[in-house]
PDB file of C-alpha atoms and ligand atoms in Angstrom:
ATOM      1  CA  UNK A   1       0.000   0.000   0.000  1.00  0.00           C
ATOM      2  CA  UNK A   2       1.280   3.379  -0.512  1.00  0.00           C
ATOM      3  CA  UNK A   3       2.810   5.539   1.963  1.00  0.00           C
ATOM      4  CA  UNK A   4       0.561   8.340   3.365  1.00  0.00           C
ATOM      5  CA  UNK A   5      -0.540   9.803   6.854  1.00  0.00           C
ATOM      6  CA  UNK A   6      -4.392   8.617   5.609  1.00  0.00           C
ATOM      7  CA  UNK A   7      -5.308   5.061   4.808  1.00  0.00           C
ATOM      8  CA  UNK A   8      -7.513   5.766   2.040  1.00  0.00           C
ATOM      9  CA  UNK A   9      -9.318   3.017   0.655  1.00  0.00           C
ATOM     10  CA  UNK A  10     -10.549   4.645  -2.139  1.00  0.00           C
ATOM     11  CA  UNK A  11      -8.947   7.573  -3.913  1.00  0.00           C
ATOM     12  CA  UNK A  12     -10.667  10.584  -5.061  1.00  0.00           C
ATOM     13  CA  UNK A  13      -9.470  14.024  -6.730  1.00  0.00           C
ATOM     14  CA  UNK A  14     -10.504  15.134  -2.722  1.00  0.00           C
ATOM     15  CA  UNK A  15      -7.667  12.778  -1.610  1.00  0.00           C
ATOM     16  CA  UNK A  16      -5.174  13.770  -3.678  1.00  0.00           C
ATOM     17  CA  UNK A  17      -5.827  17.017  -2.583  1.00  0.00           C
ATOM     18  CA  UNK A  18      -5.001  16.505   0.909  1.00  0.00           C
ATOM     19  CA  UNK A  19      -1.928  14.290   0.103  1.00  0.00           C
ATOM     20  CA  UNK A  20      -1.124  17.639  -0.975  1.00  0.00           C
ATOM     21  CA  UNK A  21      -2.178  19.776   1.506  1.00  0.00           C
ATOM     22  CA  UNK A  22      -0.235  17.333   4.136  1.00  0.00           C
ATOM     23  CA  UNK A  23       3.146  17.829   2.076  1.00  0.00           C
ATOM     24  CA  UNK A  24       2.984  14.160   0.835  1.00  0.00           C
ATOM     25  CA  UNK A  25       3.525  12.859  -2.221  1.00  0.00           C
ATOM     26  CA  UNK A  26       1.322  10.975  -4.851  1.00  0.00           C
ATOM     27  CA  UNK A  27       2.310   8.474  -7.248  1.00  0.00           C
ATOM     28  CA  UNK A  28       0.865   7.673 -10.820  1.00  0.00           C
ATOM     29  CA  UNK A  29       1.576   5.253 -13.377  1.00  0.00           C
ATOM     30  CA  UNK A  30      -0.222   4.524 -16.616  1.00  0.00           C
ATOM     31  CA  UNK A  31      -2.220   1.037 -17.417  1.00  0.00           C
ATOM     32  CA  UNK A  32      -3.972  -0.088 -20.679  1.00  0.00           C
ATOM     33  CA  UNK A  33      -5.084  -3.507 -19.676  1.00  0.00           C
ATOM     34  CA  UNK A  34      -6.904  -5.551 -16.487  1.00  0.00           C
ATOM     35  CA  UNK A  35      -4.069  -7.285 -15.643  1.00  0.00           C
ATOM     36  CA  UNK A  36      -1.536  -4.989 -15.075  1.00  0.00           C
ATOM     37  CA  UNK A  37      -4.093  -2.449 -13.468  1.00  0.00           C
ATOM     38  CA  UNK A  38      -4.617  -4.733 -11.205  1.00  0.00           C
ATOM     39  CA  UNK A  39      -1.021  -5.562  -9.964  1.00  0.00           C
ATOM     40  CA  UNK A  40      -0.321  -1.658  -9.677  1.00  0.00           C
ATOM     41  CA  UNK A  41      -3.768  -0.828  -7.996  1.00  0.00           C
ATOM     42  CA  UNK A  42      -2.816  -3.249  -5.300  1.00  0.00           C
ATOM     43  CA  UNK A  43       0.762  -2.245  -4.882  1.00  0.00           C
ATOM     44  CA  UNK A  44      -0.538   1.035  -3.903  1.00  0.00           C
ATOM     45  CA  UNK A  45      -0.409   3.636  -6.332  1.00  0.00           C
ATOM     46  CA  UNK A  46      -2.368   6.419  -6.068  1.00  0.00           C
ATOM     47  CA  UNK A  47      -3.722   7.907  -9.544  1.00  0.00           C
ATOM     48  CA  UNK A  48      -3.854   5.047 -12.659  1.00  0.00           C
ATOM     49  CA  UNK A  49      -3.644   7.006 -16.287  1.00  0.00           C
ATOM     50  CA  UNK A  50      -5.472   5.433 -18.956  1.00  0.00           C
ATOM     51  CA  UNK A  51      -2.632   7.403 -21.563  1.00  0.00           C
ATOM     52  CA  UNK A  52      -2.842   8.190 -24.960  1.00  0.00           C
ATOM     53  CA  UNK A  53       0.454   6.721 -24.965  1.00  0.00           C
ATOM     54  CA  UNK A  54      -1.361   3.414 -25.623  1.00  0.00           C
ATOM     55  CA  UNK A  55      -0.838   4.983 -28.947  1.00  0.00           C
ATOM     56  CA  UNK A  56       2.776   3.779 -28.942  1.00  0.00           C
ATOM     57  CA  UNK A  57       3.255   1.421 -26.494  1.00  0.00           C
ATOM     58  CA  UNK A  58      -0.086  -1.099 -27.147  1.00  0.00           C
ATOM     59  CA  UNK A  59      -0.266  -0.166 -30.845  1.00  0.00           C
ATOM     60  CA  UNK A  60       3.188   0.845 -32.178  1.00  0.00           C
ATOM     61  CA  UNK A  61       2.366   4.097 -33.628  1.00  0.00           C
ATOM     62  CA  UNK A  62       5.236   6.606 -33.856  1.00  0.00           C
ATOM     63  CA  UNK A  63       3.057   9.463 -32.056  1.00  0.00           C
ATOM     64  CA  UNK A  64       0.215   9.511 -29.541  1.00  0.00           C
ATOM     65  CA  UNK A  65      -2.026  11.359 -32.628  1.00  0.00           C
ATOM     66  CA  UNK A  66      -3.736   8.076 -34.335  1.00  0.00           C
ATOM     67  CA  UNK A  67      -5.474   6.309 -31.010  1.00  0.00           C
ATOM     68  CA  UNK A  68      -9.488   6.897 -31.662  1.00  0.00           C
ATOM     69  CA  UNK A  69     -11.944   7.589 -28.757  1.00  0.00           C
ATOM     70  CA  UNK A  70     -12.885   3.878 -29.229  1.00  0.00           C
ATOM     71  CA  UNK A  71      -9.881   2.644 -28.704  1.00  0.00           C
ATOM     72  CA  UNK A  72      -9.174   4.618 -25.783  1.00  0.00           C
ATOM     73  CA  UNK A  73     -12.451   3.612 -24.692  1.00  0.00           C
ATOM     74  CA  UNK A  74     -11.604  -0.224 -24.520  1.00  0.00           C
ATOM     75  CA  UNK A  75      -8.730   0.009 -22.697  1.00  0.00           C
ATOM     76  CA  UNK A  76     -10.107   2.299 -19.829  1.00  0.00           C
ATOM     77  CA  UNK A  77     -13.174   0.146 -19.435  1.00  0.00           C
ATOM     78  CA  UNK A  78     -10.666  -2.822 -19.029  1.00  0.00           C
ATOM     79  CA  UNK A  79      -8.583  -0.751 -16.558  1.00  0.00           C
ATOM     80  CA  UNK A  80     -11.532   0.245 -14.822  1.00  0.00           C
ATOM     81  CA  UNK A  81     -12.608  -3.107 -14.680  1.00  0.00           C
ATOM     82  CA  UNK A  82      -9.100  -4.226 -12.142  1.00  0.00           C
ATOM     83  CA  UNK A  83      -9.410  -0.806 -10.156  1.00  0.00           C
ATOM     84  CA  UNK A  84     -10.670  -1.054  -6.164  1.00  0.00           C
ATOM     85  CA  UNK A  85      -8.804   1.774  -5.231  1.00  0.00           C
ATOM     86  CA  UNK A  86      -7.031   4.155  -7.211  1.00  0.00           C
ATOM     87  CA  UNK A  87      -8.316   7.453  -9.024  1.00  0.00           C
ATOM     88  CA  UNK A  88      -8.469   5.975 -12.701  1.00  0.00           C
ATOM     89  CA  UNK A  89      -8.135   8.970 -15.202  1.00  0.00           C
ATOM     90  CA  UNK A  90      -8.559   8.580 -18.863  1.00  0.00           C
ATOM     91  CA  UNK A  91      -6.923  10.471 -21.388  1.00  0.00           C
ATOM     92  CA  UNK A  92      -8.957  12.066 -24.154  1.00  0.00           C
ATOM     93  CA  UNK A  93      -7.641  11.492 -27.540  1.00  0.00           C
ATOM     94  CA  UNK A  94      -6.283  13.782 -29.880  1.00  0.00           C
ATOM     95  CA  UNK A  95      -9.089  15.548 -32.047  1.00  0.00           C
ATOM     96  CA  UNK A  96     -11.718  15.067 -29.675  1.00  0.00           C
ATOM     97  CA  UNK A  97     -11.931  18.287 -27.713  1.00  0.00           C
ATOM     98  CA  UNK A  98     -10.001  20.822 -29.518  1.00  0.00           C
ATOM     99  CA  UNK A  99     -13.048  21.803 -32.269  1.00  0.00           C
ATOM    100  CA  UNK A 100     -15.116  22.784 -29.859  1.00  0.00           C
ATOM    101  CA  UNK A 101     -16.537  22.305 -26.753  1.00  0.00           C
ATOM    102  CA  UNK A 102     -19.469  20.932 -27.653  1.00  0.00           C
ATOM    103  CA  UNK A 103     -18.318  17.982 -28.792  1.00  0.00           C
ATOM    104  CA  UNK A 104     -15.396  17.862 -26.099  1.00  0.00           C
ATOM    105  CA  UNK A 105     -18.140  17.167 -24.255  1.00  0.00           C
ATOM    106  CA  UNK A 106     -19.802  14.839 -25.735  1.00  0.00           C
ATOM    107  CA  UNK A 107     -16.398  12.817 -26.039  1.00  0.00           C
ATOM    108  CA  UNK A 108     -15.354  13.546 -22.207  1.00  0.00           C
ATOM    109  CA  UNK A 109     -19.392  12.017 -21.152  1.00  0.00           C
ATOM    110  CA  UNK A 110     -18.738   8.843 -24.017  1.00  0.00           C
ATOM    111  CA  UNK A 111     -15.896   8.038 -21.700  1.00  0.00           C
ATOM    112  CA  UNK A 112     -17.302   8.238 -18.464  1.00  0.00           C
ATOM    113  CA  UNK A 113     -20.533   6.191 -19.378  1.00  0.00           C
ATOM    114  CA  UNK A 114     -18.922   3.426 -21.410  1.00  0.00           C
ATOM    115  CA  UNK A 115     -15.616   3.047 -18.584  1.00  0.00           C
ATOM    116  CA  UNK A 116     -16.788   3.972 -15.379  1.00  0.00           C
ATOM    117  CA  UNK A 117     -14.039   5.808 -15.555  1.00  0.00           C
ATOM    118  CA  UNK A 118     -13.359   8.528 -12.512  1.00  0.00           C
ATOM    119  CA  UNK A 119     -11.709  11.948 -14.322  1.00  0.00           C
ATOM    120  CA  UNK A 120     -10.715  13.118 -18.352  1.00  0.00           C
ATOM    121  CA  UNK A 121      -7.105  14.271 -18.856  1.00  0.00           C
ATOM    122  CA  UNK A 122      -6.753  17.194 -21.262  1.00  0.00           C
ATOM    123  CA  UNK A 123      -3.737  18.691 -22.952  1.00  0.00           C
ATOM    124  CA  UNK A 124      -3.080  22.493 -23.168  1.00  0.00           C
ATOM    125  CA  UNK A 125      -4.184  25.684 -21.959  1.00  0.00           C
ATOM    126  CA  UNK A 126      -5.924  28.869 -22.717  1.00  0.00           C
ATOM    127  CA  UNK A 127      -6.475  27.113 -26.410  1.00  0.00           C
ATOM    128  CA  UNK A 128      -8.735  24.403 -25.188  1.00  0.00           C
ATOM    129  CA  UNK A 129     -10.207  26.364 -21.730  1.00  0.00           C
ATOM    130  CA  UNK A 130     -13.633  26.265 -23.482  1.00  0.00           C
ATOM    131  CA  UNK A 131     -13.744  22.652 -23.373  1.00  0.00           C
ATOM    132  CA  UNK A 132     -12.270  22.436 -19.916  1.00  0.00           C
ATOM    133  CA  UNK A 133     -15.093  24.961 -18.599  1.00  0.00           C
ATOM    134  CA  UNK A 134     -17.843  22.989 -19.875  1.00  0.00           C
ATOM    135  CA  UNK A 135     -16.533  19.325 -19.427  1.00  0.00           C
ATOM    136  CA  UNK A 136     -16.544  20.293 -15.493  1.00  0.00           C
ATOM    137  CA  UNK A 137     -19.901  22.113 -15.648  1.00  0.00           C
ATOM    138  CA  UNK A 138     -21.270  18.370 -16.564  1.00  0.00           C
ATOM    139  CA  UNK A 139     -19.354  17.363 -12.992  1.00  0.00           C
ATOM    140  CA  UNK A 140     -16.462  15.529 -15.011  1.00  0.00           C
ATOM    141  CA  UNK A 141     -12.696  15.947 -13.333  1.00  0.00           C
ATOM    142  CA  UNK A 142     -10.658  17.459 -15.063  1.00  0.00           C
ATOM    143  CA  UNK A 143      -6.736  16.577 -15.243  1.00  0.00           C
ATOM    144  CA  UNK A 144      -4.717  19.567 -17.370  1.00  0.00           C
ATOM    145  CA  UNK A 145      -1.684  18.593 -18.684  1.00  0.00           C
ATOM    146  CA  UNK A 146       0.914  21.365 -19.676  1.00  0.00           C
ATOM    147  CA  UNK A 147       4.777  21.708 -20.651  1.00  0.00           C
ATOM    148  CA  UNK A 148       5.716  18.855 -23.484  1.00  0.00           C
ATOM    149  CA  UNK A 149       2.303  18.115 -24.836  1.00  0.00           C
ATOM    150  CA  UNK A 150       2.809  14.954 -27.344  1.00  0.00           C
ATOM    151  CA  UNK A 151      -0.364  15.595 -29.218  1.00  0.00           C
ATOM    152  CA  UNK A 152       1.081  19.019 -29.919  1.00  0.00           C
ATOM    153  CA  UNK A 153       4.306  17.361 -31.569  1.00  0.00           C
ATOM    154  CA  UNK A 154       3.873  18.279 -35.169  1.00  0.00           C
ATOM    155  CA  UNK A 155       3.586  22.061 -33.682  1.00  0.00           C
ATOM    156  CA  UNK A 156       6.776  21.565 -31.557  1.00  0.00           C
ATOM    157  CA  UNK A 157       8.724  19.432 -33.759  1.00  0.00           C
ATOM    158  CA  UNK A 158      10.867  17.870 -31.190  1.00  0.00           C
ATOM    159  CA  UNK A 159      10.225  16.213 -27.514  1.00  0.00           C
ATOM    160  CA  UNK A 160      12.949  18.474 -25.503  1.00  0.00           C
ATOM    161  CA  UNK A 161      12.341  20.138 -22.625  1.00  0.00           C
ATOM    162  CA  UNK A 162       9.865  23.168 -22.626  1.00  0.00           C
ATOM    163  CA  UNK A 163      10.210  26.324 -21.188  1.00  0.00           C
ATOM    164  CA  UNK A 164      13.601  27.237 -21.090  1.00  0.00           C
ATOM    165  CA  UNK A 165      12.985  30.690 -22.381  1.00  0.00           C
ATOM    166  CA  UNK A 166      10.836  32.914 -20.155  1.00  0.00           C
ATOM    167  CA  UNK A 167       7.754  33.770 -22.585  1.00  0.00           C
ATOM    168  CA  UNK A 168       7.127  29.864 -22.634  1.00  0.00           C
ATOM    169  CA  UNK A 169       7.458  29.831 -18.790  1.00  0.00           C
ATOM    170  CA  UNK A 170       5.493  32.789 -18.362  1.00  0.00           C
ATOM    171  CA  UNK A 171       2.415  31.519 -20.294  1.00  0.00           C
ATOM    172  CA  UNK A 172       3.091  28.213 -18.518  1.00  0.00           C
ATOM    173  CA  UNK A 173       2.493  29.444 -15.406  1.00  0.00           C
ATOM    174  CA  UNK A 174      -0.556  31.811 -16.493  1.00  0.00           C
ATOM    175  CA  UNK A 175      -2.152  28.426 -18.451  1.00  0.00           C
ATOM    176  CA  UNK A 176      -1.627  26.291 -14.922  1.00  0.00           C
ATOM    177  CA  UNK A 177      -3.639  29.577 -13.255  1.00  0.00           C
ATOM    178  CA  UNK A 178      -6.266  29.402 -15.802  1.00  0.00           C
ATOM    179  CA  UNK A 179      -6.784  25.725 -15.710  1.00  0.00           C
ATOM    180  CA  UNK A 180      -6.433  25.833 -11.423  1.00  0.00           C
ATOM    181  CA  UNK A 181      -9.234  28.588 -11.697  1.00  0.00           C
ATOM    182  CA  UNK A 182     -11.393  26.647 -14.197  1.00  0.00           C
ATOM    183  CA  UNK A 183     -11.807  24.183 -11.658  1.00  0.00           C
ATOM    184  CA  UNK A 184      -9.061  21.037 -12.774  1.00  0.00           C
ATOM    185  CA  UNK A 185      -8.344  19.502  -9.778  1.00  0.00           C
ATOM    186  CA  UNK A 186      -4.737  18.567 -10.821  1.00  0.00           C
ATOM    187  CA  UNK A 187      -2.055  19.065 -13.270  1.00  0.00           C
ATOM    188  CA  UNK A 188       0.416  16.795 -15.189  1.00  0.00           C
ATOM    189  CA  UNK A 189       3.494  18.816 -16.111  1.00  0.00           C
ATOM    190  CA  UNK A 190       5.761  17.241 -18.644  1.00  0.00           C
ATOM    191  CA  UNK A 191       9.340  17.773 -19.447  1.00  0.00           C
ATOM    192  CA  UNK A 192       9.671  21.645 -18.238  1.00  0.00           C
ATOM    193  CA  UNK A 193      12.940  22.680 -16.158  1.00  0.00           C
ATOM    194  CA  UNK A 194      12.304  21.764 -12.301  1.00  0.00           C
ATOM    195  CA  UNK A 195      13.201  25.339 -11.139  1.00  0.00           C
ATOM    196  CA  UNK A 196      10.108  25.848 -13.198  1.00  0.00           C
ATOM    197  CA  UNK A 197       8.416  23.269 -12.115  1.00  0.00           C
ATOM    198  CA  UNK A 198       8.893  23.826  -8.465  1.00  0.00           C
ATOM    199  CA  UNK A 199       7.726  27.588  -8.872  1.00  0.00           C
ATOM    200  CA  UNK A 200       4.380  25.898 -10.200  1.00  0.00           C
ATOM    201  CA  UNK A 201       4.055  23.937  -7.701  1.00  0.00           C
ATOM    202  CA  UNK A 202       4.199  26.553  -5.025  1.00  0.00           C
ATOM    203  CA  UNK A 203       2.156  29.078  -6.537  1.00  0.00           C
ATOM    204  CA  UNK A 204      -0.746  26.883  -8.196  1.00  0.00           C
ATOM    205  CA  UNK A 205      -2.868  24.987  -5.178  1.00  0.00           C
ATOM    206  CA  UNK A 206      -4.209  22.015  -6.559  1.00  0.00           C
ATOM    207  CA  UNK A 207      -1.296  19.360  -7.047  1.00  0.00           C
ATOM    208  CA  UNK A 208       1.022  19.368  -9.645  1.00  0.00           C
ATOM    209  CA  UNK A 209       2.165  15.934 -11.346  1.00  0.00           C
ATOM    210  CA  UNK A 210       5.524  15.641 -12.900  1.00  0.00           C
ATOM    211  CA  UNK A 211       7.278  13.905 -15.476  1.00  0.00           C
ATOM    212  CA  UNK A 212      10.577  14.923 -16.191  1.00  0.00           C
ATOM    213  CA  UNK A 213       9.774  18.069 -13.908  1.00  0.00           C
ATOM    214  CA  UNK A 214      12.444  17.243 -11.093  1.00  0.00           C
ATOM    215  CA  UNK A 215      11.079  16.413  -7.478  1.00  0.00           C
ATOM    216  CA  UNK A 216       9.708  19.364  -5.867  1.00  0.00           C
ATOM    217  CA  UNK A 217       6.375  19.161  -7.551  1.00  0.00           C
ATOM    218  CA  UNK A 218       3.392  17.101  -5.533  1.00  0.00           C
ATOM    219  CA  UNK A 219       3.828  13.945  -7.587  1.00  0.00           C
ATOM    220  CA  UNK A 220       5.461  11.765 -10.216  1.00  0.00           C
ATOM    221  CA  UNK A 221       3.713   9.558 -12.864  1.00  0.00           C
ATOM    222  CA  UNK A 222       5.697   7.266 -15.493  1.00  0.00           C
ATOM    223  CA  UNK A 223       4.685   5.223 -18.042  1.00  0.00           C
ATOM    224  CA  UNK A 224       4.561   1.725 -16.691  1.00  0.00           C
ATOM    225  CA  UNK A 225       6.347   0.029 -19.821  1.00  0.00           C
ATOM    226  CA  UNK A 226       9.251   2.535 -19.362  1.00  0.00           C
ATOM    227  CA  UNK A 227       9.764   1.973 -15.817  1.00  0.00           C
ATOM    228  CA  UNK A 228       9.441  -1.695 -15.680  1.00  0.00           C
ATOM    229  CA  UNK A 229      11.933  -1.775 -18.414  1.00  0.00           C
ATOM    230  CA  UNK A 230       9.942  -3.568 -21.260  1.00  0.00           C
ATOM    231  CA  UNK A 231      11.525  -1.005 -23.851  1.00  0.00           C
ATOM    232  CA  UNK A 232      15.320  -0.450 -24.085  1.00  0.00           C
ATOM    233  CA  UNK A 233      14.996   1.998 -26.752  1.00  0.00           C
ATOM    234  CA  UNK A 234      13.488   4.868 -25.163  1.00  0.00           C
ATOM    235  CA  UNK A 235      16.196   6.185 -22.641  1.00  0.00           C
ATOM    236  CA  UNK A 236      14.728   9.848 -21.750  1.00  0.00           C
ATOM    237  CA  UNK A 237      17.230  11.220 -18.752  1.00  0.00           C
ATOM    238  CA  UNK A 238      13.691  11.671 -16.493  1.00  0.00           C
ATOM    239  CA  UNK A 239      13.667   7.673 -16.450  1.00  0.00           C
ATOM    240  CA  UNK A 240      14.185   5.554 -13.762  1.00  0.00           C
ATOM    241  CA  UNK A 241      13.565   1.503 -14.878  1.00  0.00           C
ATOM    242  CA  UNK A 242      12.695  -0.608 -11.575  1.00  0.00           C
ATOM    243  CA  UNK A 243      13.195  -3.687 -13.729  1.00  0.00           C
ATOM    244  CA  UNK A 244      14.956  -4.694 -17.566  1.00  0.00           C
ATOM    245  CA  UNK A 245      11.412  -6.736 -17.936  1.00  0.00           C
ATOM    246  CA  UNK A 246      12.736  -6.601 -22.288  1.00  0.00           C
ATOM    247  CA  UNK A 247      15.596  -8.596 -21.124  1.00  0.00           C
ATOM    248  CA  UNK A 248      13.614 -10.944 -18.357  1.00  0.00           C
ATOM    249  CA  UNK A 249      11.377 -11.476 -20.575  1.00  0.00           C
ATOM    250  CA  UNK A 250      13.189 -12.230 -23.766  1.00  0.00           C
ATOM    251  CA  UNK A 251      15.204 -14.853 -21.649  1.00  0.00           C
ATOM    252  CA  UNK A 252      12.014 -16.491 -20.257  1.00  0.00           C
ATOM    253  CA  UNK A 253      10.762 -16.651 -24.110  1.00  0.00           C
ATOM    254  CA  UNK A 254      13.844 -18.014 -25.463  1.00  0.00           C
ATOM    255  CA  UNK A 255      14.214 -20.933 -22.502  1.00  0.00           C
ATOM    256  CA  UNK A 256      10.709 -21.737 -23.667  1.00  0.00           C
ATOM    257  CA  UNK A 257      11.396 -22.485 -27.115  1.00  0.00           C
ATOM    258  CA  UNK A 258      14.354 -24.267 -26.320  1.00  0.00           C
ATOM    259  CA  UNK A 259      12.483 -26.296 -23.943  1.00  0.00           C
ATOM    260  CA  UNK A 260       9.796 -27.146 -26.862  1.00  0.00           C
ATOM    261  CA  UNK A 261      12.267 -28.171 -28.821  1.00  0.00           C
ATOM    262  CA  UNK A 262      14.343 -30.472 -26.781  1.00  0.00           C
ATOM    263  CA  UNK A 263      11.093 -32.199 -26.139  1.00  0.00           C
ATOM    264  CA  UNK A 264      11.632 -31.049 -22.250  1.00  0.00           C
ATOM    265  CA  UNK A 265       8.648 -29.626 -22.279  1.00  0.00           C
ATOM    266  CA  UNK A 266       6.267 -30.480 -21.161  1.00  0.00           C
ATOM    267  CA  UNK A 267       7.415 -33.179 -18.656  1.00  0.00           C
ATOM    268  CA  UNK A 268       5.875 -36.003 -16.838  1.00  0.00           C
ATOM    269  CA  UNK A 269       4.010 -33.927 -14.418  1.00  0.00           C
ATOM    270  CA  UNK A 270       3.284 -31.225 -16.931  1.00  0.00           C
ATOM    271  CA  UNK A 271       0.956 -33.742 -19.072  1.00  0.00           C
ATOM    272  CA  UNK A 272      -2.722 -35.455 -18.109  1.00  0.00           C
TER     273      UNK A 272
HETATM  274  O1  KIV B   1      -0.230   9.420 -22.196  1.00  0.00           O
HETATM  275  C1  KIV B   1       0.549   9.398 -21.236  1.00  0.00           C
HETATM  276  O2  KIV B   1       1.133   8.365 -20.874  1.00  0.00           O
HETATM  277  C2  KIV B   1       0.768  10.644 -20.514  1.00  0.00           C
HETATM  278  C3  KIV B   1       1.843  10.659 -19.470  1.00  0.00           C
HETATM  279  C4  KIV B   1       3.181  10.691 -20.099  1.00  0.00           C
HETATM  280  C5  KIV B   1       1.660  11.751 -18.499  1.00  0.00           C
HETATM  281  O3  KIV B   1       0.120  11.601 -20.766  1.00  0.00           O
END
């Protein structure tokens, strides 16, 4: 279980709140699937992102741009379906909130009625406040997500950090104010200096989520594939890999196929 004054046994965007407020911090990982959504809901951690990075790591595409609302759809509902106590939020694809907020709406309520889903992570600022204002009028949680925004690639070109020049920091900070008073009740920041980051963090009250934001923000969240270490090519300075699953894994694959082979397995007491 995770480490916090509270025992929660459920969390809510209230909890995470007061982790906050109590100076602790609160951990997030991303799931796609029931299984492994289960293992990290029970070790503990507090917030569970359905990403759009499912985009890259489930299907292979080069950018998180192609995943549909559909297919974002299935894998929260079989996230959802492993969760007892984390605060499950689901990411909302790219092109279904930007045109208007009409139909970010529409999009945000698909996903809570077909997941069960708990809150809708949006990327951007002042450009997509519209969609934020009414998708938490309907009593949806809201999630902003600022600094590197991957569905925002083509307009960046490049995944470096963001923010090193003060005009990008300054409308940072005024985009995490906006979003703070539109009612989000937390904030993913992505790839931005931590000076930066930790600035955000002190001026902005509802907590602040990093990745590759340094440690004095209110939280960290990682893609689960990165940090278990099922991908060796991806080697971004911000991450830490708990395991080299690519390598356990490959051995545990190739001992199996020698074993099928040799006609070892399956043996005696392997067999009906
Ligand atoms: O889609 C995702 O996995 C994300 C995290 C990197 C924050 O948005």
């Amino acid at each position: 279980m995770s480490i916090t004054k509270k025992n929660y046994s459920r969390i809510t965007t209230k909890s995470l709140q007061e982790i906050k407020n109590n100076n602790e911090k609160i951990s997030m990982l991303t799931a796609y699937d029931y299984t492994l959504a289960k293992i990290i809901d029970t070790a503990g951690v507090e917030v569970i992102l359905v990403g759009d990075s499912a985009s890259n790591v489930m299907a292979g595409h080069e950018t998180t741009l192609p995943i549909t609302l559909n297919e974002m759809i299935y894998h929260a509902a079989s996230v959802v379906r492993a969760v007892k106590r984390a605060l499950v939020v689901v990411d909302m694809p790219f092109g279904t909130y930007q045109g208007n907020s009409l139909e970010a709406l529409s999009s945000a309520i698909r996903i809570m009625k077909e997941t069960g889903g708990h809150s809708v992570k949006l990327e951007g600022g002042s450009e997509i406040i519209d969609s934020v204002n009414r998708i938490i009028s309907a009593g949806i949680p809201v999630m902003g997500h600022l600094g590197l925004t991957p569905q925002s690639i083509y307009k960046f070109g490049t995944y470096t950090v963001r923010a090193k020049e003060e005009k990008e920091a300054e409308k940072l900070l005024s985009d995490a104010k906006l979003l703070e008073s539109a009612g989000c009740f937390a904030i993913v920041l992505e790839k931005v200096p931590s000076k930066l980051a930790e600035k955000i963090a002190k001026e902005i009250n509802i907590p602040i989520i990093g990745i590759g934001a340094g440690n004095k923000v209110d939280g960290q969240v990682l893609v689960l594939h990165d940090m278990l270490g099922m991908n060796h090519e991806f080697n971004p300075r911000f991450l830490r890999r708990y395991l080299n699953l690519y390598e356990e894994i490959t051995g545990a694959v190739k001992n199996y196929v020698n074993d099928v082979k040799s006609m070892d397995f399956p043996n005696k007491n392997e067999q009906y």
